[in-house]
Structure formats: C-alpha cells, structure tokens
C-alpha cells in the first residue's frame, strides 16, 4: 500500500500556502493524502503563534500525538511553521513524540529534511537563525487544495514590527519574489483551470521595496489583471501606511481585481495606533477610506481590530467605536490583545485586565454586527456575480460561493448546470450578518 500523509494546518493564508508546498513535496516522494491522521505515516502540524489561544490549541494537538506515536513508533510526526520557529528546541524536549521540528525558512527543502530523517531516524530541528537566508523559489511541486482558487505568495516576511506582533520574529525580513516568477506561476495555474488568485504577503503594499522599486505592487496587480484567463484577483494584507493612490487606481481601472479592500486599522485611537508602531494616524486612515470610496464607490471595506492593547483607556476604546461608526466596515475581524513574549508590547505597563478586554470585544462586535447587517441588507434584490465554491460546509443541500467583495452567498441545490469554480448570477433574497441567501437568476 502507498504510504500516506496528513497535514493539520493552523494560522493565516501564508500557512495554507506553505501547507500546499509541504503536500506537493510529500506527493513527489510518493505519499498519498490521507484524510484520517490516525492512518497516516507522516503527520505534519503546521503551526501559528500569533495569539496565545492559537498556541494553546496547537499544543493540545501536539500533546495528542504522544499516544499516536506510542502506538505506532514508525509514524513521523513533524511540527512546522511559526510556532516551531519560535519555540525551537524547547518544544522538542517537552514533546519527545515530535520527530522533526521545521521552521518557516525550510518549507522548500522539506523533502530533503524528511529523507535524511527517514535514513537515520534521529530527532532533528531545522530552525533558521539568519533572517535573511531564505531562498525565493520552491523547488518541489505543490498540491493546491482548491481546484479553482490559488494562493500566490508574492513576498515573505515583515519589516514592520508592530509592537504587539510576533510575525516579524518568526517570518524574518521582507523578501519579494520576482514579478516574472509570479506571472509564470499564475499563467501555469490558469492553464490548469485556476480562475481566482490571491496574492499573499504580510504587507503586500511594500512588494518590491526590498530591491528599491517604486509602485511595484500596483504594477504587479495590473500585470496579473492582464493575464488571459485570470477572472478574479485578490491580495492580502494591505498596510494602511503603505497603501497609496496608485494601488487604489490600479484596482479601479482593472477588469478583474476585486473591489474588496482589507485595511487593518487595529485601533481608532491615535495614542494606541502610535504605541502599536503602525505609522499612520486616525485622520490619515480616514483619508485613505475616502480615497478608496471616491475611486471605487462599491468598495467592500474590511478591517482587523485589537482591543485591550496595553494602555488602552475607556476613552481610547471609544475612539475605536467611533471609528467603526464613521467608516462603517462590511466586516471587522476583532481580536483580544494577546501578550507575545519577545515583542515590545509585552513589556509595556498598564496591561488591560482580561474582563475589560472581553467586555470591550463584545461591545465592539455588537457595533460591527449592526454595520455588517446593514451592508448586506443593501444587497437584497440585487443580482450579484458569485464564484461557485461548492456545497456549503454546514448544509450539503445548499451551494455556496463568494461575491467580488468576498461575501458568502448560499442558494438551494436544484437543476444545476454549472461547475465548481464557475461564475453564476445570484439574485439576493435575504441578508444576515455573515452571509447572503439567494437564487440563481436563471430560475
Ligand atoms: N500582516 C497582516 C496580518 C497579521 S496577523 C497584517 O498586518 O494585517 C492578523 C491580525 O492578527 C492582525 O491584523 C492583528 O489584528 C492580529 N494580531 C496580531 N498580533 C496580535 C496579538 N498579539 N494579539 C491580538 N491580535 C493580534
Ligand atoms: Fe504583524 Fe504588523 Fe507585520 Fe502585520 S504588518 S505581520 S501586524 S508586524
Ligand atoms: Fe500565524 Fe505565522 Fe500566519 S504566526 S498568522 S501562521 S505568519
């Protein structure tokens, strides 16, 4: 029987993309995907450490592997990704069931690492110490999870050092891939039937700046938009400090770049934005929102917010609530500040008590939900173009898809003559906070 693998993935889209590269190398080695990790010969846990809650969940999963490894000592347990990078050797000593610990710089030579482990069966860690030393291109193949939507990393790492964030310490400095390689990868994927492309980076607006290029991101967007067969282009994440008119213009003038702007503001208080080292002010941010809406009147604007950053007073928090009312986001992803050791904010005075953080989160979500519903209700009666994703995760009798603005749309199964990954016009009949419901307009 063919040997098999299973990947348990946590974290952001960059991790999902990395997981696809791990999968590709495993399949190149002759392993087949196994949906049940208990049956797999190689189990890979691809980790995230952006918040403590993520880490706790992952440590629980690594803990589960103790019994798995004890029952089947021949299985290979690999822990990869950001938490592996951060914890290093400590994790290997605490969890001896882990055979291989692989940091974020070793995605593309995973195959070699696994092969040498299998030859000697010696526990090993592969953690980078030099933040610059990360090769750009993946040598192996990769296996994409979706058959129509593709992640495309355009840059790695982050130079921003927002004071709360661990990412720059575990992903290293910014390195941009060459435009030629990105275009070639997308062109190849179009040939395989991919329609939607999400350009990935921690701060896509600084694409190309590591080699001194100007406006490289807007140029790249325009070039990707022009590739025949590309139907939708998305990108994440934008940094409000670096997002400029050139990018907004490129989106407005494009045929296929989605009118979705994810611009994480994190806080509405100038004092907190500064303490976070975000590099903009509330006023400058509001100017960006205005600019986006002037070029792209139907823009869907979303954000990330953190409550309870050290020193956040009731007044600061109210500034955030006011900002939410002022901007009226379609969606806001809200997080409770999580202390990450090694980051400057972890050492700041005036850490906010947990109950206050929790209370603020609930208040924030209540305000946001009102806006999300309002935006969705405005779409009732409209016919929207939806990219069909497949049956809904919660109800197999219902199809699901996404609008250009990344809104989830559900419609009942019936006499369907479309394929997954195609575009379909759906007449919206009902709106909820998190989704829209409708019917194909041909019915
Ligand atoms: N590079 C992206 C993604 C970073 S992580 C960006 O800058 O937007 C995604 C989100 O997690 C961030 O936007 C932030 O809102 C949140 N986040 C990061 N570190 C955090 C921390 N220590 N506690 C709580 N939320 C955090
Ligand atoms: Fe973290 Fe800030 Fe970099 Fe985003 S831009 S990954 S929040 S340091
Ligand atoms: Fe998490 Fe690493 Fe992404 S810490 S959010 S998986 S870059």
Coordinates of N, CA and C and ligand atoms in Angstrom, one line a residue, residues 10-15 47-51 81-83 104 166-167 170-171 202, ligand 3:
X10 N -2.9 25.3 10.8 CA -3.4 26.4 11.6 C -2.9 27.7 11.0
X11 N -3.5 28.9 11.4 CA -2.9 30.2 11.0 C -3.5 30.8 9.8
X12 N -2.6 31.7 9.2 CA -3.1 32.5 8.1 C -3.0 31.9 6.8
X13 N -3.3 32.6 5.7 CA -3.3 32.1 4.4 C -1.8 31.7 4.0
X14 N -0.8 32.4 4.5 CA 0.5 32.1 4.2 C 0.8 30.7 4.7
X15 N 0.3 30.3 5.8 CA 0.5 28.9 6.3 C -0.3 27.9 5.4
X47 N 2.1 25.2 12.2 CA 1.6 25.9 13.4 C 1.6 27.5 13.2
X48 N 0.9 28.1 14.1 CA 0.7 29.6 14.2 C 1.0 30.0 15.7
X49 N 1.6 31.2 15.9 CA 1.8 31.6 17.2 C 1.3 33.1 17.4
X50 N 0.4 33.5 16.5 CA 0.1 35.0 16.5 C -0.6 35.4 17.8
X51 N -1.4 34.4 18.4 CA -2.1 34.7 19.7 C -1.9 33.5 20.6
X81 N 6.2 25.5 10.8 CA 5.6 26.8 10.9 C 6.1 27.7 12.0
X82 N 5.3 28.7 12.2 CA 5.7 29.8 13.1 C 6.0 29.5 14.5
X83 N 5.2 28.5 15.1 CA 5.4 28.2 16.5 C 6.7 27.3 16.6
X104 N 10.1 28.3 9.6 CA 9.5 28.8 8.4 C 10.4 29.0 7.2
X166 N 4.2 39.1 16.7 CA 5.3 38.1 16.7 C 5.8 37.8 15.3
X167 N 5.0 38.1 14.3 CA 5.3 37.7 12.9 C 6.7 38.0 12.4
X170 N 9.3 35.6 13.5 CA 9.2 34.2 13.1 C 9.2 34.0 11.6
X171 N 9.0 35.1 10.8 CA 9.0 35.0 9.4 C 10.1 35.8 8.7
X202 N 2.6 39.6 4.1 CA 2.2 40.3 5.3 C 1.9 41.8 5.1
Ligands
LIG3 FE1 0.2 32.8 12.4 FE2 2.6 32.7 11.3 FE3 0.5 33.4 9.9 S1 2.1 33.4 13.4 S2 -0.8 34.4 11.4 S3 0.8 31.4 10.8 S4 2.5 34.2 9.7

